[in-house]
Coordinates of C-alpha atoms and ligand atoms in Angstrom, one line a residue:
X1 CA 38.6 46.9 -23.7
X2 CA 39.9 43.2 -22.1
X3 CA 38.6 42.2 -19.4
X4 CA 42.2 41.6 -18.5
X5 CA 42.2 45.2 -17.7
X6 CA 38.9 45.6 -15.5
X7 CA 40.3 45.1 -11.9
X8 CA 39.1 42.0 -10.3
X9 CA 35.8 43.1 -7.4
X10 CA 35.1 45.5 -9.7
X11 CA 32.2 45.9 -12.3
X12 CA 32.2 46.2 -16.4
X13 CA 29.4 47.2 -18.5
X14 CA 27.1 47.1 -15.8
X15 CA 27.7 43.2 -14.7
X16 CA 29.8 42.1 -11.7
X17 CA 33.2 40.3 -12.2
X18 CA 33.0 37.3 -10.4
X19 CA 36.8 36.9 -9.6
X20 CA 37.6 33.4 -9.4
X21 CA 41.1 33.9 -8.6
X22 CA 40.6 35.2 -5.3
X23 CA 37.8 32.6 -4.5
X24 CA 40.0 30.1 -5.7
X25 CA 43.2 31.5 -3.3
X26 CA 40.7 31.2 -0.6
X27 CA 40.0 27.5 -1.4
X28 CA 43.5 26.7 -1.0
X29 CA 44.0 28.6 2.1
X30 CA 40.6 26.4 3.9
X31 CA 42.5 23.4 2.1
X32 CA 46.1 24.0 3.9
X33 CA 44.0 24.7 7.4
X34 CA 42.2 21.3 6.7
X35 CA 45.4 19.3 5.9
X36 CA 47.6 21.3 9.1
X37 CA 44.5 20.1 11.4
X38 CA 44.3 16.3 9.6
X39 CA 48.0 15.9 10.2
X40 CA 48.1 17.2 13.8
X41 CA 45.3 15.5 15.0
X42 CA 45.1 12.4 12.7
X43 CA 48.7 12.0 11.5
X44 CA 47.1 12.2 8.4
X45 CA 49.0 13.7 5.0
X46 CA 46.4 13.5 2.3
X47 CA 48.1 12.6 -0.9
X48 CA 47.9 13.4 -4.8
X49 CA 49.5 11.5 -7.6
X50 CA 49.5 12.9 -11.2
X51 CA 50.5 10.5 -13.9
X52 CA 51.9 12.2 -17.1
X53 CA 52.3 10.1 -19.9
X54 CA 54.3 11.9 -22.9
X55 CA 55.6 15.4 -23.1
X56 CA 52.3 17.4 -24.3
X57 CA 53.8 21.3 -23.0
X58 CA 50.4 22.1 -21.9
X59 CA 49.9 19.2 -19.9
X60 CA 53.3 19.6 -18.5
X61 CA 52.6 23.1 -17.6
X62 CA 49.4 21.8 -15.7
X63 CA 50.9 19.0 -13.9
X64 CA 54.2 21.2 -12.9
X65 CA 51.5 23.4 -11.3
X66 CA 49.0 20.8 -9.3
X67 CA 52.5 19.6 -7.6
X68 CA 53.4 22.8 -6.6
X69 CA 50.2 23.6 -5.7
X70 CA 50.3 20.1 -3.8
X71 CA 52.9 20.8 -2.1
X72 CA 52.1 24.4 -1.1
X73 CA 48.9 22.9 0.7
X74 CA 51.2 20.7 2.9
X75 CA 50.1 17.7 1.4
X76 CA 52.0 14.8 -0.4
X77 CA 52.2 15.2 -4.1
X78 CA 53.8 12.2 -6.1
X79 CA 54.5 12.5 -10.1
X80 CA 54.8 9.7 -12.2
X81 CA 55.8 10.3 -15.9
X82 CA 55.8 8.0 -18.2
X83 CA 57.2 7.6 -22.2
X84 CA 55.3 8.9 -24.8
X85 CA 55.0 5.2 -26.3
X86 CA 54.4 3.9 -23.1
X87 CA 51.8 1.1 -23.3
X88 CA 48.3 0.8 -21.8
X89 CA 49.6 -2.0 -19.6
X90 CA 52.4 -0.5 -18.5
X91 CA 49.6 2.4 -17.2
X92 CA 47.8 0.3 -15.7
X93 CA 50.5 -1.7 -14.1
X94 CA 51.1 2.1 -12.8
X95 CA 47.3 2.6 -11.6
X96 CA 47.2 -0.5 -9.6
X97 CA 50.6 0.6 -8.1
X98 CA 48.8 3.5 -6.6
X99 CA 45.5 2.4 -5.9
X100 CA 47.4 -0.1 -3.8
X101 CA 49.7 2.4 -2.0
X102 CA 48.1 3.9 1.7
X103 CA 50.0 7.3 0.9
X104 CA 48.2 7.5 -2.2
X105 CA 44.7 9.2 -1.5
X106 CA 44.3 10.8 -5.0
X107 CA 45.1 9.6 -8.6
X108 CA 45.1 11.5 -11.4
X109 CA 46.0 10.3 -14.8
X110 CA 46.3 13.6 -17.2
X111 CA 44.2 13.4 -20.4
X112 CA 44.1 13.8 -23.2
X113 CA 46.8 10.3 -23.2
X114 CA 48.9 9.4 -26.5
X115 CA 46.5 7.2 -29.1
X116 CA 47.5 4.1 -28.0
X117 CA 45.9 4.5 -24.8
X118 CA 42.3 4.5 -24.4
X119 CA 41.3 6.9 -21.7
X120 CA 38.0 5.0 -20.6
X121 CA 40.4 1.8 -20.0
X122 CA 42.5 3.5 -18.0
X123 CA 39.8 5.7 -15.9
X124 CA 37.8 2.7 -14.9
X125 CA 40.9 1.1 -13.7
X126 CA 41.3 3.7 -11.2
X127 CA 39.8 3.3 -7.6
X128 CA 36.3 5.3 -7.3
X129 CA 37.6 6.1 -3.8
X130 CA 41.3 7.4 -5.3
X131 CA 39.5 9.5 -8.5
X132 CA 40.0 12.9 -7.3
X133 CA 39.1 13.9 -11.6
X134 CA 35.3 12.5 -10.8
X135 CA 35.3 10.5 -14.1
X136 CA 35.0 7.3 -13.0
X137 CA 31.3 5.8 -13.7
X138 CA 30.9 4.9 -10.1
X139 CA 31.4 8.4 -9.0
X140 CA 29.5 9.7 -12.6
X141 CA 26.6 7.1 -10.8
X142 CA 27.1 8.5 -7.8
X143 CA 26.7 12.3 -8.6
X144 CA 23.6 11.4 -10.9
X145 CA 21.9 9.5 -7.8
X146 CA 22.4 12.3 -5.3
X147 CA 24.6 9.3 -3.3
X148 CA 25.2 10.6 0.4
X149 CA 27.5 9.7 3.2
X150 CA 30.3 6.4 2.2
X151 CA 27.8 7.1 -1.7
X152 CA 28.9 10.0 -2.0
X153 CA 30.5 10.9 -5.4
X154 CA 33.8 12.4 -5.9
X155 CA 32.7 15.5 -8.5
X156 CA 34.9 17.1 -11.5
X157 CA 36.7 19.6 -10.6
X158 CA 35.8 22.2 -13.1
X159 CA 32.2 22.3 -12.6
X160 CA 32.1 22.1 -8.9
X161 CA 34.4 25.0 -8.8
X162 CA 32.0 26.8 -11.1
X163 CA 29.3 25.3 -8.6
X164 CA 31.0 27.1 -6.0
X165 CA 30.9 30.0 -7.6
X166 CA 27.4 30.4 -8.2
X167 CA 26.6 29.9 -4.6
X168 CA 29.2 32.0 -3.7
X169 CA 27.6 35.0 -5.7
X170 CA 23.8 33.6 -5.8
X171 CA 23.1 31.8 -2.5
X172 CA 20.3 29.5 -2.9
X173 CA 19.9 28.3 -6.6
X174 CA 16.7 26.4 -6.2
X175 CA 13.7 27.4 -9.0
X176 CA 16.7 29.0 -11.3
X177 CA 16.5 28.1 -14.6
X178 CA 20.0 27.3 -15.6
X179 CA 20.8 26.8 -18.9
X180 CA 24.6 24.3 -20.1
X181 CA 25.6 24.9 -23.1
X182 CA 27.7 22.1 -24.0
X183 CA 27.5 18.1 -23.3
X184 CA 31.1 16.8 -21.8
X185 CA 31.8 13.9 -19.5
X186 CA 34.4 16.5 -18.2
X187 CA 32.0 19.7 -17.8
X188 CA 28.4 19.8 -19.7
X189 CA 27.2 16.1 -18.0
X190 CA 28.3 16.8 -14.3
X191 CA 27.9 20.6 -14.4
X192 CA 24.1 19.9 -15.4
X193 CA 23.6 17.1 -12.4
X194 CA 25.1 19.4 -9.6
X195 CA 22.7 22.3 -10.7
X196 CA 19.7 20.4 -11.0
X197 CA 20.8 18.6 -7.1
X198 CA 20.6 22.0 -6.4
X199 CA 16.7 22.6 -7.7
X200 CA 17.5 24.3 -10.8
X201 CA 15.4 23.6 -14.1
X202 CA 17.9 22.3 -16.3
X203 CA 18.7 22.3 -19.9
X204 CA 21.5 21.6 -21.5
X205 CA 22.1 22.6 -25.0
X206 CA 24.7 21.5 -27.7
X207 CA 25.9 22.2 -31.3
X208 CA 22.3 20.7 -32.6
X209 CA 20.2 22.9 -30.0
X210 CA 17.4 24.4 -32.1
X211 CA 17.7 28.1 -31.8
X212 CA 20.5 28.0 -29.6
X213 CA 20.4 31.8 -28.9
X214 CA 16.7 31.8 -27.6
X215 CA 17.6 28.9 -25.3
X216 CA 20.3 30.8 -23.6
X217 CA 18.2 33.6 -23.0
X218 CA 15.8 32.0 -21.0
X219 CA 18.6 31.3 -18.8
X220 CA 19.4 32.9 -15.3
X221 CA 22.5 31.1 -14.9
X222 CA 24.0 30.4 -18.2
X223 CA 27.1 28.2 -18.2
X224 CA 29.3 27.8 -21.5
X225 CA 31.7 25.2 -21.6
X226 CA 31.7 24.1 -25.7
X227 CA 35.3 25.2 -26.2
X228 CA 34.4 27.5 -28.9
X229 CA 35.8 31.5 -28.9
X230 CA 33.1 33.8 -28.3
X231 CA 30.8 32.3 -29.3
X232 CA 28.0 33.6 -26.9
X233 CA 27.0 36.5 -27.6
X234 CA 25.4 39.4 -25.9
X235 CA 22.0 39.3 -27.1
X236 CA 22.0 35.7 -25.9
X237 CA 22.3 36.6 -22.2
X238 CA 18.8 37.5 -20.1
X239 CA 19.3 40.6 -18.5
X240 CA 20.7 40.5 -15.0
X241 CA 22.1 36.8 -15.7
X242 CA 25.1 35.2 -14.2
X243 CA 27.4 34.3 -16.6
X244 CA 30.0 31.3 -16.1
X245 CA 32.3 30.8 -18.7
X246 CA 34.1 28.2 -19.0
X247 CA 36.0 28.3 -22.3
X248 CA 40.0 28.9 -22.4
X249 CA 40.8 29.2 -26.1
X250 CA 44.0 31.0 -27.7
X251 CA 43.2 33.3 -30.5
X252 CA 45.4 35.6 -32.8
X253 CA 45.1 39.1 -31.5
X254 CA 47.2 40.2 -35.0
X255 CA 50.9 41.4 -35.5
X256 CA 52.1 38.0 -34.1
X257 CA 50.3 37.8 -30.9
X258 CA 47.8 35.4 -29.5
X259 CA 45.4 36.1 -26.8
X260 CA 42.9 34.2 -24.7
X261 CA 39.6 34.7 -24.7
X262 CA 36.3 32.2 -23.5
X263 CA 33.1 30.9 -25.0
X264 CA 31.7 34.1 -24.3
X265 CA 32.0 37.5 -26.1
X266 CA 33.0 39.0 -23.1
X267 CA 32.6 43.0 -23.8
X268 CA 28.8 42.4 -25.1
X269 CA 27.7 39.8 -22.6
X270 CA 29.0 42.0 -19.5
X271 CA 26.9 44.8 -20.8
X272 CA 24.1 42.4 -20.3
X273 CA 24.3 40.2 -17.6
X274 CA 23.9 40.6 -13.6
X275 CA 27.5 39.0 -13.4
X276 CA 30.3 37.4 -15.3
X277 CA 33.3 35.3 -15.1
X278 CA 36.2 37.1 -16.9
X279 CA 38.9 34.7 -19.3
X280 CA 41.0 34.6 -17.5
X281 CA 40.8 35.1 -14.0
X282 CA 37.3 33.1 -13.5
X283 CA 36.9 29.7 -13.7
X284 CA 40.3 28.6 -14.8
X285 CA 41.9 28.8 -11.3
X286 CA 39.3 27.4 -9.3
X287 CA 39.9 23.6 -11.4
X288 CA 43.4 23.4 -9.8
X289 CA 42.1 24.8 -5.8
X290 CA 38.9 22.1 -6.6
X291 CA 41.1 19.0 -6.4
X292 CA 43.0 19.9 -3.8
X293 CA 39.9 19.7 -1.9
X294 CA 38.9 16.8 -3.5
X295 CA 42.2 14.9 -2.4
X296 CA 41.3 15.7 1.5
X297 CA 37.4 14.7 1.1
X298 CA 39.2 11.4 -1.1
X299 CA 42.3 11.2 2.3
X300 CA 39.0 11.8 4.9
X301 CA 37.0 9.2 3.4
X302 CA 40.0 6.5 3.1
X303 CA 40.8 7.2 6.8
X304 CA 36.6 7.0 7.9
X305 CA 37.0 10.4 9.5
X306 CA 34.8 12.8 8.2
X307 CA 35.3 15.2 5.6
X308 CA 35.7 19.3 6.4
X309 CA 33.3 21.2 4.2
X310 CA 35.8 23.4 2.5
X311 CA 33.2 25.1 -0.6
Ligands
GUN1 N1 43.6 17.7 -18.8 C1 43.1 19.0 -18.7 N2 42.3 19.1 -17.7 C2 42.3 18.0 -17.0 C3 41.7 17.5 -15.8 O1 41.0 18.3 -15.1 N3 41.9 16.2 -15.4 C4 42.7 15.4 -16.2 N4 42.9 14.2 -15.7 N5 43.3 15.8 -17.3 C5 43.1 17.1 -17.7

């Protein structure tokens, strides 16, 4: 069976399906209350820009749905695209446009860019304060020095949503061992610092992890996000563990059809664990509701009001 066709709340194989769709549509309804109060009481519209450059259909299918998203929230959403041989200056002539602009409280250039671009250039170009993604070295600094108040870090989106989650479903995380299976700026890196600011014992694993499967299973949170299909498997998963997957990757189901699956074998680890995120359905929709929240704590800080607590 999918897990497309367990309805969300309920359980499968004897773990909880944490449903991160309706977490997620929560998130963007505390989000819209924020941004109704901000602009009734501070005039304030927070706003996101999103910076396409070329005509990757994926990437277009993203950005299309963080404006509408945008704009459902009640906030600004501005979208800049941009040639697919566009130059790296003529980017960052675009950054500095909008780290310069008032109504711009969030940037967001979508990766992955054409090869002409370098993608590090580009990020540190971008206002710390404007960096809604979280991938700026400042904020990467920021996150990795606990930095508090005006030091606080702007955080990816992807694992604070998964973040969320867990304290959503787990409460307090301290003493947990948690156990990242994979090493990304984007996910592995930040997803390992928030858990370990949250008194976790950390470790995060990779493709050169000795005994990979007897790492996981020491694990009471076990986090994959390495981009590979199933590639968790069930005997890798501590009993009673919760189970964040983070993988979205298209695979051929046969007679012409693809399906998606995550970097967990779904069936055998839900058998297992305590609870699971389903592909898709868990983490995927939270990235989206995550930096709309980011753009109003990015909007909050720009205008020195403080920031509603919308996790
Ligand atoms: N491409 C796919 N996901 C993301 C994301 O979260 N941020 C950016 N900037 N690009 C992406």
């Amino acid at each position: 069976m999918s897990s497309t066709a367990v309805p969300a709340g309920e359980t499968q194989g004897g773990a909880a399906l944490i449903d991160g769709k309706a977490f997620a549509a929560g998130l963007r309804g505390r989000v819209a209350a924020a941004v109704e109060k901000l602009k009734a009481e501070q005039g304030l519209t927070p706003g996101l820009a999103v910076v396409l450059v070329g005509e990757d259909p994926a990437s277009q299918v993203y950005v299309r749905s963080k404006g509408k998203q945008t704009l459902e929230a009640g906030m600004n959403s501005f979208e800049h695209k941009l040639d697919a041989s566009a130059s790296q200056e003529t980017l960052l002539a675009k950054v500095a446009e909008l780290n310069a602009d008032p109504a711009v409280h969030g940037i967001l250039v979508q990766l992955p860019l054409p090869p002409q671009i370098d993608s590090q250039t580009v990020i540190a170009a971008i206002d710390p304060d404007k960096d809604v993604d979280g991938f700026h070295v400042i904020n990467a600094g920021r996150l990795m020095t606990g930095g508090k108040g005006a030091e606080a870090p702007l955080v990816p989106c992807t694992p604070l949503g998964c973040l969320m989650l867990l304290k959503d479903r787990l409460g307090d995380l301290s003493g947990l061992n948690a156990v990242v299976v994979g090493r990304s700026n984007i996910v592995g890196k930040p997803m390992a610092q928030l858990l370990l600011a949250e008194s976790c014992t950390v470790t995060v694993a990779h493709s050169r992890t000795k005994d990979l499967p007897a790492v996981c299973r020491g694990a009471d949170i076990l986090v994959a996000a390495v981009g590979r299909p199933e590639m968790v498997k069930g005997d890798w998963v501590k009993p009673g563990a919760t189970v964040i997957d983070v993988g979205i990757n298209r695979i051929d189901a046969g007679g012409g059809k693809t399906r998606l699956v995550g970097d967990v074998a779904f069936d055998e680890a839900a058998a297992v664990a305590g609870a699971i995120t389903p592909v898709p359905g868990g983490v995927g929709p939270m990235t989206i509701a995550v930096l709309l929240a980011n753009t109003v704590t990015a909007a909050c800080r720009q205008a020195g009001i403080p920031a509603p607590e919308l996790g």
